């Protein structure tokens, strides 16, 4: 064993907490308790808040509640230039379609019955395509051994293809399970070829169009919401795509005296393309409309007391959004309350904010600054935290750590009968210092089982990548994600306040509180000694 390494590690451990306990930390932890947790969560996860879906009434109500709590604690709204300094508007918009039409020959087809168009794949300027003929290119493949486009110039033409499939793909041995779709046979690869070769548009044959569910129709009607990323213009010149059902496909193929069944059989038997130009006029159009969606991260700032350290910021996060109302008119319980996911984490952030604010009022405030932030859009794809990391209020270089709380109110079906645990994820991914600090805080104050079952990048559940901490970690900021695991009510109406283990919610929040106390008052910030891929960092 390398003695120098041992002594260095010991010195670092001592420098991050020579005292076993800090009496002030214990004194001001009082607001982190089960009663306070119930007060917050019974409001945030009530039916009145309608499941807190991003961009909807319930989420706006939750944001307002959190803001008022931050104000009552005495936290400052740090968002400069915004009318409400506690709110960081997140750039989210919904893309919807209008003027959708498809005509085959002289017949006008019915949207969501005969075909559909998605906002995600529609060019920014919309499209209006007309052609006197259609090239049926079978599976739309362009391979050495099977080329549907041999001798065909698709530039300026409308092409009809199957959504997926590759008749030349070999089936695996039985032990290999279902055959994976080859990349060349994927719809994405097929459309890329047509885009690169400047086709005018593509009609994609998909049998699922014939029996679209009500949920699918609702999704297609509502449009697609997403972040306004800087690369949002990448679809400006996208290929117009219309997905058609079997009736439309057969109507077009009738112009070549064939149909879907016959052409599939012919290709399968000959293993040769069946490309043909069909003299059937087609026309399809759609307009894209983009509407801004109101969605805000809610921020409360507590400035540090040490002039030398207050520019360093600890960020404590939890997402206040959930998945909204049940899309089933026959459902008896229509609200996905999200008590655990992540009303519990939001409650934890509020309790920590109150505790640290009281410490500051008593002259015992943290040396470093703390940003308490509840983010929106996590359930949609970590939108709120991504927006913050791309548009930080405080420089990311000054952000010492992110402590993220996402589901701390229940147990795990894989640990029946024992809730005295919390999963920690990410604590040693970038910083061994942070890992030691978090575990020492637990030993000194809380004594909960810190389960590291999911604390790795190769976990099949990919939890390290599935909550808001990751948008800090990807920028090299060390993180700890606190999590109680998945239960049968995950993303179900059964995630109710009545099922929350409030003593354990408070205990897990206390662990985050004491870890935050050590980080905010430690002599040095945690050293980042690993790269994002886990390899040692070299100076």
Short mmCIF file of C-alpha atoms in Angstrom, two decimals:
data_model
loop_
_atom_site.label_atom_id
_atom_site.label_comp_id
_atom_site.label_asym_id
_atom_site.label_seq_id
_atom_site.Cartn_x
_atom_site.Cartn_y
_atom_site.Cartn_z
CA UNK A 1 0.00 0.00 0.00
CA UNK A 2 1.18 3.49 -0.85
CA UNK A 3 1.68 5.25 2.50
CA UNK A 4 1.68 8.70 0.90
CA UNK A 5 -1.78 8.02 -0.50
CA UNK A 6 -3.05 6.87 2.90
CA UNK A 7 -1.76 9.96 4.69
CA UNK A 8 -3.08 12.27 1.99
CA UNK A 9 -6.53 10.69 2.18
CA UNK A 10 -6.53 10.98 5.97
CA UNK A 11 -5.55 14.64 5.81
CA UNK A 12 -8.33 15.38 3.33
CA UNK A 13 -10.87 13.57 5.46
CA UNK A 14 -9.86 15.55 8.54
CA UNK A 15 -9.93 18.85 6.66
CA UNK A 16 -13.56 18.27 5.72
CA UNK A 17 -14.81 17.79 9.26
CA UNK A 18 -12.64 17.42 12.33
CA UNK A 19 -15.67 17.63 14.66
CA UNK A 20 -18.06 14.72 14.73
CA UNK A 21 -21.02 17.05 15.09
CA UNK A 22 -21.76 20.73 14.73
CA UNK A 23 -24.15 21.91 17.44
CA UNK A 24 -25.47 24.69 15.22
CA UNK A 25 -26.21 22.21 12.46
CA UNK A 26 -28.30 20.19 14.89
CA UNK A 27 -30.00 23.25 16.36
CA UNK A 28 -31.19 24.63 13.04
CA UNK A 29 -32.30 21.27 11.62
CA UNK A 30 -35.60 21.61 13.49
CA UNK A 31 -37.72 22.56 10.41
CA UNK A 32 -36.71 19.30 8.72
CA UNK A 33 -39.37 17.15 10.35
CA UNK A 34 -42.29 14.90 9.48
CA UNK A 35 -44.96 17.42 10.46
CA UNK A 36 -43.52 20.16 8.25
CA UNK A 37 -43.15 17.62 5.45
CA UNK A 38 -46.84 16.76 5.67
CA UNK A 39 -47.84 20.44 5.58
CA UNK A 40 -46.04 21.00 2.28
CA UNK A 41 -46.76 17.69 0.60
CA UNK A 42 -50.47 17.59 1.42
CA UNK A 43 -50.78 20.78 -0.63
CA UNK A 44 -48.38 20.05 -3.49
CA UNK A 45 -49.73 16.55 -4.10
CA UNK A 46 -53.41 17.38 -3.61
CA UNK A 47 -55.97 16.77 -6.34
CA UNK A 48 -56.31 20.55 -6.65
CA UNK A 49 -52.84 20.67 -8.23
CA UNK A 50 -53.92 18.23 -10.96
CA UNK A 51 -50.68 16.28 -11.12
CA UNK A 52 -48.48 19.37 -11.74
CA UNK A 53 -47.88 18.71 -15.43
CA UNK A 54 -45.37 21.08 -17.03
CA UNK A 55 -47.10 23.93 -18.82
CA UNK A 56 -50.44 23.26 -17.13
CA UNK A 57 -52.43 24.94 -14.34
CA UNK A 58 -51.27 22.58 -11.59
CA UNK A 59 -47.60 23.22 -12.26
CA UNK A 60 -48.18 26.98 -12.24
CA UNK A 61 -49.95 26.63 -8.89
CA UNK A 62 -47.07 24.60 -7.47
CA UNK A 63 -44.52 27.13 -8.68
CA UNK A 64 -46.45 29.94 -6.98
CA UNK A 65 -46.69 27.97 -3.73
CA UNK A 66 -42.94 27.29 -3.71
CA UNK A 67 -42.15 30.93 -4.47
CA UNK A 68 -44.28 32.14 -1.57
CA UNK A 69 -42.52 29.71 0.75
CA UNK A 70 -39.10 30.98 -0.35
CA UNK A 71 -40.29 34.54 0.22
CA UNK A 72 -41.61 33.71 3.68
CA UNK A 73 -38.25 32.18 4.63
CA UNK A 74 -36.46 35.35 3.57
CA UNK A 75 -34.70 33.91 0.55
CA UNK A 76 -33.88 36.26 -2.33
CA UNK A 77 -35.07 35.83 -5.90
CA UNK A 78 -31.82 35.84 -7.91
CA UNK A 79 -33.16 36.01 -11.48
CA UNK A 80 -32.20 39.44 -12.74
CA UNK A 81 -34.10 41.03 -15.59
CA UNK A 82 -37.24 38.97 -15.00
CA UNK A 83 -40.43 40.53 -13.71
CA UNK A 84 -40.51 37.90 -10.98
CA UNK A 85 -36.93 37.34 -9.68
CA UNK A 86 -37.89 33.99 -8.11
CA UNK A 87 -38.86 32.55 -11.49
CA UNK A 88 -36.47 31.52 -14.24
CA UNK A 89 -38.57 31.15 -17.41
CA UNK A 90 -37.67 27.93 -19.18
CA UNK A 91 -37.75 28.20 -22.96
CA UNK A 92 -40.37 25.63 -23.89
CA UNK A 93 -42.66 25.71 -26.88
CA UNK A 94 -45.29 23.48 -28.40
CA UNK A 95 -45.24 22.76 -32.10
CA UNK A 96 -48.68 22.14 -33.55
CA UNK A 97 -49.95 21.54 -37.05
CA UNK A 98 -52.74 23.16 -39.04
CA UNK A 99 -53.87 22.96 -42.65
CA UNK A 100 -53.13 19.24 -42.78
CA UNK A 101 -54.30 17.54 -45.95
CA UNK A 102 -53.61 14.53 -48.15
CA UNK A 103 -55.14 13.93 -51.57
CA UNK A 104 -54.66 10.76 -53.61
CA UNK A 105 -55.88 11.19 -57.15
CA UNK A 106 -59.08 13.14 -56.67
CA UNK A 107 -59.87 11.73 -53.20
CA UNK A 108 -59.24 13.73 -50.03
CA UNK A 109 -58.15 11.51 -47.16
CA UNK A 110 -59.04 11.83 -43.46
CA UNK A 111 -56.36 12.83 -41.00
CA UNK A 112 -55.86 10.39 -38.06
CA UNK A 113 -57.85 7.74 -39.94
CA UNK A 114 -56.07 7.29 -43.26
CA UNK A 115 -52.81 9.03 -42.37
CA UNK A 116 -51.05 11.29 -39.89
CA UNK A 117 -48.34 13.94 -39.81
CA UNK A 118 -46.13 14.71 -36.81
CA UNK A 119 -44.98 18.16 -35.78
CA UNK A 120 -41.54 16.78 -34.85
CA UNK A 121 -40.72 15.87 -38.44
CA UNK A 122 -42.40 18.80 -40.18
CA UNK A 123 -40.09 21.47 -41.65
CA UNK A 124 -40.19 24.83 -39.88
CA UNK A 125 -41.86 26.44 -42.90
CA UNK A 126 -44.38 23.61 -43.24
CA UNK A 127 -44.84 21.97 -46.62
CA UNK A 128 -47.06 21.91 -49.67
CA UNK A 129 -46.09 19.05 -51.97
CA UNK A 130 -47.73 18.17 -55.28
CA UNK A 131 -46.69 15.47 -57.73
CA UNK A 132 -48.18 13.71 -60.75
CA UNK A 133 -46.56 10.40 -59.89
CA UNK A 134 -45.21 8.37 -56.99
CA UNK A 135 -42.10 6.19 -56.88
CA UNK A 136 -42.85 3.05 -54.88
CA UNK A 137 -39.43 2.02 -53.56
CA UNK A 138 -40.42 -0.97 -51.45
CA UNK A 139 -38.34 -1.10 -48.27
CA UNK A 140 -36.40 2.03 -49.17
CA UNK A 141 -33.03 0.30 -48.88
CA UNK A 142 -29.77 1.38 -50.45
CA UNK A 143 -27.35 -1.52 -50.02
CA UNK A 144 -24.88 -3.31 -52.27
CA UNK A 145 -26.95 -6.50 -52.18
CA UNK A 146 -30.37 -4.85 -52.24
CA UNK A 147 -30.87 -1.38 -53.70
CA UNK A 148 -34.43 -0.14 -54.10
CA UNK A 149 -33.05 2.99 -55.79
CA UNK A 150 -30.86 1.39 -58.46
CA UNK A 151 -31.14 3.54 -61.56
CA UNK A 152 -33.64 5.87 -59.85
CA UNK A 153 -33.17 9.60 -59.27
CA UNK A 154 -35.44 10.62 -56.37
CA UNK A 155 -34.61 14.34 -56.50
CA UNK A 156 -37.85 16.34 -56.54
CA UNK A 157 -39.96 13.16 -56.43
CA UNK A 158 -42.48 11.74 -53.95
CA UNK A 159 -41.45 8.30 -52.69
CA UNK A 160 -43.62 5.61 -51.08
CA UNK A 161 -41.81 3.14 -48.77
CA UNK A 162 -42.43 0.72 -45.91
CA UNK A 163 -41.68 2.25 -42.49
CA UNK A 164 -39.24 -0.45 -41.45
CA UNK A 165 -37.88 -3.73 -42.59
CA UNK A 166 -35.09 -5.37 -44.51
CA UNK A 167 -35.99 -8.57 -46.41
CA UNK A 168 -32.32 -9.52 -46.63
CA UNK A 169 -31.71 -9.42 -42.86
CA UNK A 170 -30.89 -12.84 -41.50
CA UNK A 171 -32.80 -14.15 -38.50
CA UNK A 172 -30.61 -14.90 -35.45
CA UNK A 173 -30.35 -18.22 -33.72
CA UNK A 174 -33.36 -18.95 -31.49
CA UNK A 175 -31.38 -18.22 -28.32
CA UNK A 176 -30.79 -14.65 -29.42
CA UNK A 177 -34.41 -13.64 -29.03
CA UNK A 178 -36.13 -11.06 -31.19
CA UNK A 179 -34.25 -9.81 -34.18
CA UNK A 180 -32.92 -6.33 -33.71
CA UNK A 181 -33.84 -3.93 -36.47
CA UNK A 182 -30.74 -3.21 -38.54
CA UNK A 183 -29.84 0.46 -38.71
CA UNK A 184 -30.04 0.43 -42.51
CA UNK A 185 -33.61 -0.85 -42.22
CA UNK A 186 -34.75 1.75 -39.74
CA UNK A 187 -37.16 4.49 -40.76
CA UNK A 188 -34.64 7.11 -39.69
CA UNK A 189 -31.96 5.74 -42.01
CA UNK A 190 -34.41 5.45 -44.91
CA UNK A 191 -35.61 9.02 -44.57
CA UNK A 192 -32.05 10.28 -44.24
CA UNK A 193 -31.21 8.76 -47.63
CA UNK A 194 -34.19 10.49 -49.23
CA UNK A 195 -33.36 13.78 -47.52
CA UNK A 196 -29.73 13.62 -48.63
CA UNK A 197 -30.88 12.91 -52.18
CA UNK A 198 -33.35 15.80 -52.19
CA UNK A 199 -36.63 13.95 -52.54
CA UNK A 200 -39.70 16.21 -52.47
CA UNK A 201 -41.47 14.16 -49.82
CA UNK A 202 -42.09 10.66 -48.54
CA UNK A 203 -45.18 8.60 -47.82
CA UNK A 204 -44.34 6.03 -45.15
CA UNK A 205 -46.50 2.91 -44.94
CA UNK A 206 -47.30 1.89 -41.37
CA UNK A 207 -50.10 -0.53 -40.52
CA UNK A 208 -50.54 1.07 -37.10
CA UNK A 209 -52.29 3.97 -38.80
CA UNK A 210 -55.24 1.65 -39.40
CA UNK A 211 -56.01 1.42 -35.67
CA UNK A 212 -54.71 4.53 -33.95
CA UNK A 213 -55.57 4.60 -30.26
CA UNK A 214 -57.34 7.55 -28.69
CA UNK A 215 -54.13 8.35 -26.82
CA UNK A 216 -52.13 8.38 -30.06
CA UNK A 217 -54.68 10.64 -31.71
CA UNK A 218 -54.61 13.00 -28.74
CA UNK A 219 -50.82 13.14 -28.85
CA UNK A 220 -50.79 13.89 -32.57
CA UNK A 221 -53.45 16.56 -32.15
CA UNK A 222 -51.81 18.28 -29.18
CA UNK A 223 -48.47 18.53 -30.94
CA UNK A 224 -44.97 18.22 -29.56
CA UNK A 225 -43.52 20.33 -26.78
CA UNK A 226 -39.81 20.76 -26.21
CA UNK A 227 -36.96 23.01 -25.20
CA UNK A 228 -35.99 25.85 -27.48
CA UNK A 229 -32.48 24.56 -27.99
CA UNK A 230 -29.92 26.45 -30.02
CA UNK A 231 -30.03 23.67 -32.61
CA UNK A 232 -33.80 24.06 -33.04
CA UNK A 233 -33.32 25.14 -36.67
CA UNK A 234 -31.86 21.80 -37.67
CA UNK A 235 -35.27 20.67 -39.02
CA UNK A 236 -35.69 23.79 -41.15
CA UNK A 237 -35.01 21.77 -44.28
CA UNK A 238 -36.44 18.48 -43.07
CA UNK A 239 -38.10 16.18 -45.56
CA UNK A 240 -41.92 16.33 -45.54
CA UNK A 241 -43.16 13.01 -44.14
CA UNK A 242 -46.71 11.66 -44.17
CA UNK A 243 -47.39 8.31 -42.53
CA UNK A 244 -50.15 6.41 -44.34
CA UNK A 245 -52.19 3.32 -43.56
CA UNK A 246 -52.81 0.27 -45.71
CA UNK A 247 -55.88 1.69 -47.47
CA UNK A 248 -53.95 4.66 -48.84
CA UNK A 249 -50.98 2.48 -49.78
CA UNK A 250 -53.21 0.03 -51.63
CA UNK A 251 -54.96 2.83 -53.46
CA UNK A 252 -51.64 4.10 -54.78
CA UNK A 253 -50.35 0.61 -55.59
CA UNK A 254 -53.53 -0.11 -57.55
CA UNK A 255 -52.11 2.26 -60.14
CA UNK A 256 -49.45 -0.38 -60.76
CA UNK A 257 -51.96 -3.26 -60.68
CA UNK A 258 -50.67 -4.61 -57.36
CA UNK A 259 -51.25 -4.32 -53.59
CA UNK A 260 -49.34 -4.57 -50.33
CA UNK A 261 -49.79 -8.31 -49.86
CA UNK A 262 -48.68 -9.16 -53.39
CA UNK A 263 -45.67 -6.84 -53.43
CA UNK A 264 -44.43 -8.07 -50.04
CA UNK A 265 -44.77 -11.67 -51.23
CA UNK A 266 -42.94 -10.92 -54.47
CA UNK A 267 -40.02 -9.25 -52.69
CA UNK A 268 -39.79 -12.04 -50.10
CA UNK A 269 -39.74 -14.74 -52.78
CA UNK A 270 -37.29 -13.08 -55.18
CA UNK A 271 -35.23 -11.07 -52.70
CA UNK A 272 -35.17 -8.39 -55.35
CA UNK A 273 -36.51 -4.82 -55.28
CA UNK A 274 -39.93 -4.12 -56.73
CA UNK A 275 -39.45 -0.44 -57.43
CA UNK A 276 -42.02 1.07 -59.78
CA UNK A 277 -43.16 4.52 -60.84
CA UNK A 278 -46.94 4.91 -60.45
CA UNK A 279 -48.86 7.56 -62.43
CA UNK A 280 -51.11 8.59 -59.53
CA UNK A 281 -51.26 12.27 -58.55
CA UNK A 282 -50.68 13.07 -54.87
CA UNK A 283 -50.73 16.25 -52.84
CA UNK A 284 -50.03 16.81 -49.14
CA UNK A 285 -49.59 19.87 -46.98
CA UNK A 286 -49.24 21.07 -43.40
CA UNK A 287 -48.39 24.29 -41.57
CA UNK A 288 -46.31 24.36 -38.40
CA UNK A 289 -47.34 26.66 -35.56
CA UNK A 290 -45.05 27.21 -32.56
CA UNK A 291 -46.56 28.43 -29.29
CA UNK A 292 -44.63 29.36 -26.15
CA UNK A 293 -45.47 27.40 -23.01
CA UNK A 294 -45.29 29.03 -19.60
CA UNK A 295 -42.92 27.03 -17.42
CA UNK A 296 -40.53 28.24 -14.73
CA UNK A 297 -37.79 26.99 -12.48
CA UNK A 298 -38.36 28.43 -8.98
CA UNK A 299 -35.22 29.78 -7.30
CA UNK A 300 -34.53 30.94 -3.76
CA UNK A 301 -31.05 32.25 -2.93
CA UNK A 302 -29.28 32.43 0.42
CA UNK A 303 -26.06 34.44 0.28
CA UNK A 304 -23.07 33.05 2.15
CA UNK A 305 -21.67 34.81 5.24
CA UNK A 306 -17.96 34.49 4.43
CA UNK A 307 -16.73 37.22 2.05
CA UNK A 308 -14.07 34.87 0.69
CA UNK A 309 -16.41 31.95 0.10
CA UNK A 310 -19.82 33.43 -0.69
CA UNK A 311 -19.15 33.44 -4.44
CA UNK A 312 -19.09 29.65 -4.30
CA UNK A 313 -22.58 28.18 -4.60
CA UNK A 314 -24.10 24.90 -3.47
CA UNK A 315 -27.21 24.02 -5.50
CA UNK A 316 -29.99 21.94 -3.94
CA UNK A 317 -32.62 20.70 -6.40
CA UNK A 318 -35.83 18.73 -6.72
CA UNK A 319 -38.36 18.74 -9.56
CA UNK A 320 -41.84 19.98 -8.72
CA UNK A 321 -43.54 18.80 -11.93
CA UNK A 322 -45.26 15.47 -12.44
CA UNK A 323 -47.25 13.83 -15.26
CA UNK A 324 -50.65 15.47 -14.82
CA UNK A 325 -54.09 13.97 -15.31
CA UNK A 326 -54.97 10.45 -16.41
CA UNK A 327 -55.86 10.28 -20.10
CA UNK A 328 -58.75 7.88 -19.60
CA UNK A 329 -62.35 9.13 -19.36
CA UNK A 330 -63.34 5.91 -17.55
CA UNK A 331 -60.71 6.19 -14.83
CA UNK A 332 -62.04 6.47 -11.28
CA UNK A 333 -58.94 8.33 -10.08
CA UNK A 334 -57.97 10.92 -12.66
CA UNK A 335 -55.04 12.61 -10.90
CA UNK A 336 -51.45 11.42 -10.96
CA UNK A 337 -50.66 13.17 -7.67
CA UNK A 338 -46.92 12.52 -7.68
CA UNK A 339 -46.62 12.59 -3.90
CA UNK A 340 -43.37 10.65 -3.96
CA UNK A 341 -42.33 11.66 -7.48
CA UNK A 342 -41.31 14.31 -6.77
CA UNK A 343 -43.51 16.05 -4.28
CA UNK A 344 -41.32 14.46 -1.62
CA UNK A 345 -38.13 15.92 -3.09
CA UNK A 346 -39.71 19.35 -3.50
CA UNK A 347 -40.81 19.15 0.13
CA UNK A 348 -37.25 18.28 1.10
CA UNK A 349 -35.90 21.35 -0.71
CA UNK A 350 -38.43 23.56 1.08
CA UNK A 351 -37.55 22.18 4.51
CA UNK A 352 -33.83 22.65 3.88
CA UNK A 353 -34.40 26.19 2.67
CA UNK A 354 -36.31 27.07 5.82
CA UNK A 355 -33.66 25.53 8.08
CA UNK A 356 -30.74 27.36 6.47
CA UNK A 357 -32.68 30.62 6.34
CA UNK A 358 -33.34 30.43 10.10
CA UNK A 359 -29.66 29.75 10.71
CA UNK A 360 -28.73 32.86 8.76
CA UNK A 361 -31.25 35.01 10.63
CA UNK A 362 -29.65 33.84 13.87
CA UNK A 363 -26.20 34.83 12.62
CA UNK A 364 -25.14 31.24 11.96
CA UNK A 365 -25.69 31.21 8.23
CA UNK A 366 -23.60 29.11 5.85
CA UNK A 367 -20.23 30.42 4.73
CA UNK A 368 -20.94 29.59 1.12
CA UNK A 369 -24.05 30.61 -0.74
CA UNK A 370 -26.86 28.12 -1.36
CA UNK A 371 -29.28 28.13 -4.28
CA UNK A 372 -32.47 26.23 -3.54
CA UNK A 373 -34.06 25.42 -6.89
CA UNK A 374 -37.13 23.42 -7.79
CA UNK A 375 -37.11 22.69 -11.49
CA UNK A 376 -39.84 22.04 -14.02
CA UNK A 377 -40.03 19.65 -16.96
CA UNK A 378 -38.09 16.76 -15.42
CA UNK A 379 -40.76 14.30 -16.48
CA UNK A 380 -40.58 15.62 -20.04
CA UNK A 381 -36.84 15.08 -20.34
CA UNK A 382 -34.94 17.00 -17.61
CA UNK A 383 -35.88 20.26 -19.32
CA UNK A 384 -35.69 22.64 -16.38
CA UNK A 385 -32.27 21.56 -15.18
CA UNK A 386 -30.93 21.45 -18.72
CA UNK A 387 -32.15 24.99 -19.26
CA UNK A 388 -30.50 26.14 -16.04
CA UNK A 389 -27.20 24.45 -16.86
CA UNK A 390 -27.25 26.13 -20.28
CA UNK A 391 -28.41 29.47 -18.82
CA UNK A 392 -27.00 29.47 -15.26
CA UNK A 393 -27.86 32.27 -12.86
CA UNK A 394 -24.55 31.69 -11.10
CA UNK A 395 -21.45 30.59 -13.02
CA UNK A 396 -21.13 26.83 -13.24
CA UNK A 397 -17.45 27.25 -12.38
CA UNK A 398 -18.56 28.60 -8.98
CA UNK A 399 -21.03 25.77 -8.38
CA UNK A 400 -19.36 23.40 -5.94
CA UNK A 401 -21.93 20.59 -5.86
CA UNK A 402 -25.50 19.70 -6.74
CA UNK A 403 -27.54 17.75 -4.20
CA UNK A 404 -30.61 16.46 -6.03
CA UNK A 405 -33.65 14.98 -4.27
CA UNK A 406 -35.99 12.92 -6.41
CA UNK A 407 -38.33 10.52 -4.53
CA UNK A 408 -37.53 10.17 -0.83
CA UNK A 409 -41.01 9.48 0.58
CA UNK A 410 -41.51 5.74 0.24
CA UNK A 411 -39.79 2.37 0.17
CA UNK A 412 -38.62 0.11 -2.61
CA UNK A 413 -40.47 -3.05 -3.62
CA UNK A 414 -37.04 -4.70 -3.73
CA UNK A 415 -36.47 -3.88 -0.03
CA UNK A 416 -39.76 -4.96 1.58
CA UNK A 417 -40.35 -4.16 5.23
CA UNK A 418 -37.35 -1.88 5.73
CA UNK A 419 -37.43 1.78 4.73
CA UNK A 420 -34.37 2.81 6.76
CA UNK A 421 -32.32 3.39 3.63
CA UNK A 422 -31.70 5.76 0.79
CA UNK A 423 -30.08 5.09 -2.55
CA UNK A 424 -27.22 7.47 -3.27
CA UNK A 425 -26.18 7.84 -6.86
CA UNK A 426 -23.28 9.79 -8.34
CA UNK A 427 -21.53 10.68 -5.08
CA UNK A 428 -18.17 9.23 -6.12
CA UNK A 429 -18.55 9.60 -9.88
CA UNK A 430 -16.60 12.86 -10.09
CA UNK A 431 -15.29 13.57 -6.59
CA UNK A 432 -14.02 11.25 -3.88
CA UNK A 433 -14.13 14.25 -1.53
CA UNK A 434 -17.87 14.62 -2.01
CA UNK A 435 -18.38 10.91 -1.42
CA UNK A 436 -16.51 11.14 1.90
CA UNK A 437 -18.38 14.25 2.99
CA UNK A 438 -21.78 12.72 2.29
CA UNK A 439 -20.99 9.47 4.07
CA UNK A 440 -19.41 11.23 7.04
CA UNK A 441 -22.50 13.43 7.43
CA UNK A 442 -24.57 10.27 7.58
CA UNK A 443 -22.33 8.64 10.18
CA UNK A 444 -22.17 11.77 12.33
CA UNK A 445 -25.83 12.74 12.29
CA UNK A 446 -28.37 10.40 10.69
CA UNK A 447 -27.23 6.76 10.56
CA UNK A 448 -29.34 5.65 7.62
CA UNK A 449 -28.36 2.82 5.26
CA UNK A 450 -26.78 4.42 2.20
CA UNK A 451 -27.39 1.86 -0.53
CA UNK A 452 -25.14 2.19 -3.59
CA UNK A 453 -26.88 -0.48 -5.66
CA UNK A 454 -27.50 1.95 -8.53
CA UNK A 455 -24.36 4.03 -8.10
CA UNK A 456 -22.75 3.16 -11.41
CA UNK A 457 -22.90 4.18 -15.03
CA UNK A 458 -23.75 0.68 -16.26
CA UNK A 459 -26.88 0.20 -14.14
CA UNK A 460 -29.54 -1.14 -16.56
CA UNK A 461 -32.03 1.37 -15.10
CA UNK A 462 -29.68 4.24 -16.00
CA UNK A 463 -30.76 6.18 -12.88
CA UNK A 464 -27.56 8.23 -12.96
CA UNK A 465 -28.77 9.77 -16.21
CA UNK A 466 -32.47 10.04 -15.37
CA UNK A 467 -32.81 12.92 -12.95
CA UNK A 468 -31.78 16.55 -12.78
CA UNK A 469 -28.38 16.06 -11.17
CA UNK A 470 -27.07 14.76 -14.49
CA UNK A 471 -27.34 18.18 -16.11
CA UNK A 472 -24.82 19.35 -13.52
CA UNK A 473 -22.63 16.26 -13.66
CA UNK A 474 -22.24 16.50 -17.43
CA UNK A 475 -20.58 19.88 -16.82
CA UNK A 476 -18.10 18.39 -14.35
CA UNK A 477 -19.98 19.46 -11.20
CA UNK A 478 -19.99 16.74 -8.50
CA UNK A 479 -23.44 15.49 -7.52
CA UNK A 480 -25.35 13.29 -5.12
CA UNK A 481 -28.77 12.00 -6.13
CA UNK A 482 -30.99 10.85 -3.23
CA UNK A 483 -33.64 8.31 -4.22
CA UNK A 484 -35.89 5.68 -2.61
CA UNK A 485 -36.33 3.47 -5.66
CA UNK A 486 -39.35 2.56 -7.77
CA UNK A 487 -42.60 1.15 -6.41
CA UNK A 488 -45.84 -0.13 -7.94
CA UNK A 489 -47.37 3.37 -7.84
CA UNK A 490 -44.57 4.95 -9.87
CA UNK A 491 -46.23 7.23 -12.45
CA UNK A 492 -49.64 5.97 -11.37
CA UNK A 493 -52.60 7.66 -9.63
CA UNK A 494 -51.73 5.58 -6.56
CA UNK A 495 -48.73 7.79 -5.77
CA UNK A 496 -50.75 9.49 -3.03
CA UNK A 497 -49.92 11.40 0.16
CA UNK A 498 -51.57 8.64 2.20
CA UNK A 499 -48.80 6.23 1.18
CA UNK A 500 -45.88 8.45 2.18
CA UNK A 501 -43.62 7.36 5.04
CA UNK A 502 -43.21 10.81 6.58
CA UNK A 503 -40.69 9.86 9.28
CA UNK A 504 -38.43 8.44 6.57
CA UNK A 505 -39.01 11.39 4.26
CA UNK A 506 -37.82 13.66 7.07
CA UNK A 507 -34.86 11.42 7.91
CA UNK A 508 -33.67 11.32 4.31
CA UNK A 509 -34.10 15.08 4.04
CA UNK A 510 -32.05 15.44 7.23
CA UNK A 511 -29.24 13.52 5.56
CA UNK A 512 -29.30 16.00 2.67
CA UNK A 513 -29.44 18.89 5.14
CA UNK A 514 -26.39 17.77 7.12
CA UNK A 515 -24.47 17.04 3.94
CA UNK A 516 -25.35 20.51 2.68
CA UNK A 517 -24.25 22.00 6.01
CA UNK A 518 -20.83 20.37 5.72
CA UNK A 519 -20.44 21.45 2.10
CA UNK A 520 -21.54 25.03 2.73
CA UNK A 521 -19.26 25.46 5.75
CA UNK A 522 -16.25 23.29 4.86
CA UNK A 523 -12.81 24.81 4.52
CA UNK A 524 -12.52 23.73 0.90
CA UNK A 525 -14.92 22.82 -1.87
CA UNK A 526 -14.91 19.16 -2.99
CA UNK A 527 -12.07 18.46 -5.37
CA UNK A 528 -13.14 17.06 -8.74
CA UNK A 529 -10.62 14.30 -9.29
CA UNK A 530 -12.43 12.29 -11.98
CA UNK A 531 -13.61 12.91 -15.52
CA UNK A 532 -17.21 12.34 -16.59
CA UNK A 533 -16.32 8.85 -17.76
CA UNK A 534 -14.86 8.01 -14.35
CA UNK A 535 -11.22 8.10 -15.37
CA UNK A 536 -8.79 9.91 -13.04
CA UNK A 537 -8.37 13.60 -13.74
CA UNK A 538 -4.83 14.68 -14.52
CA UNK A 539 -3.47 18.15 -13.85
#
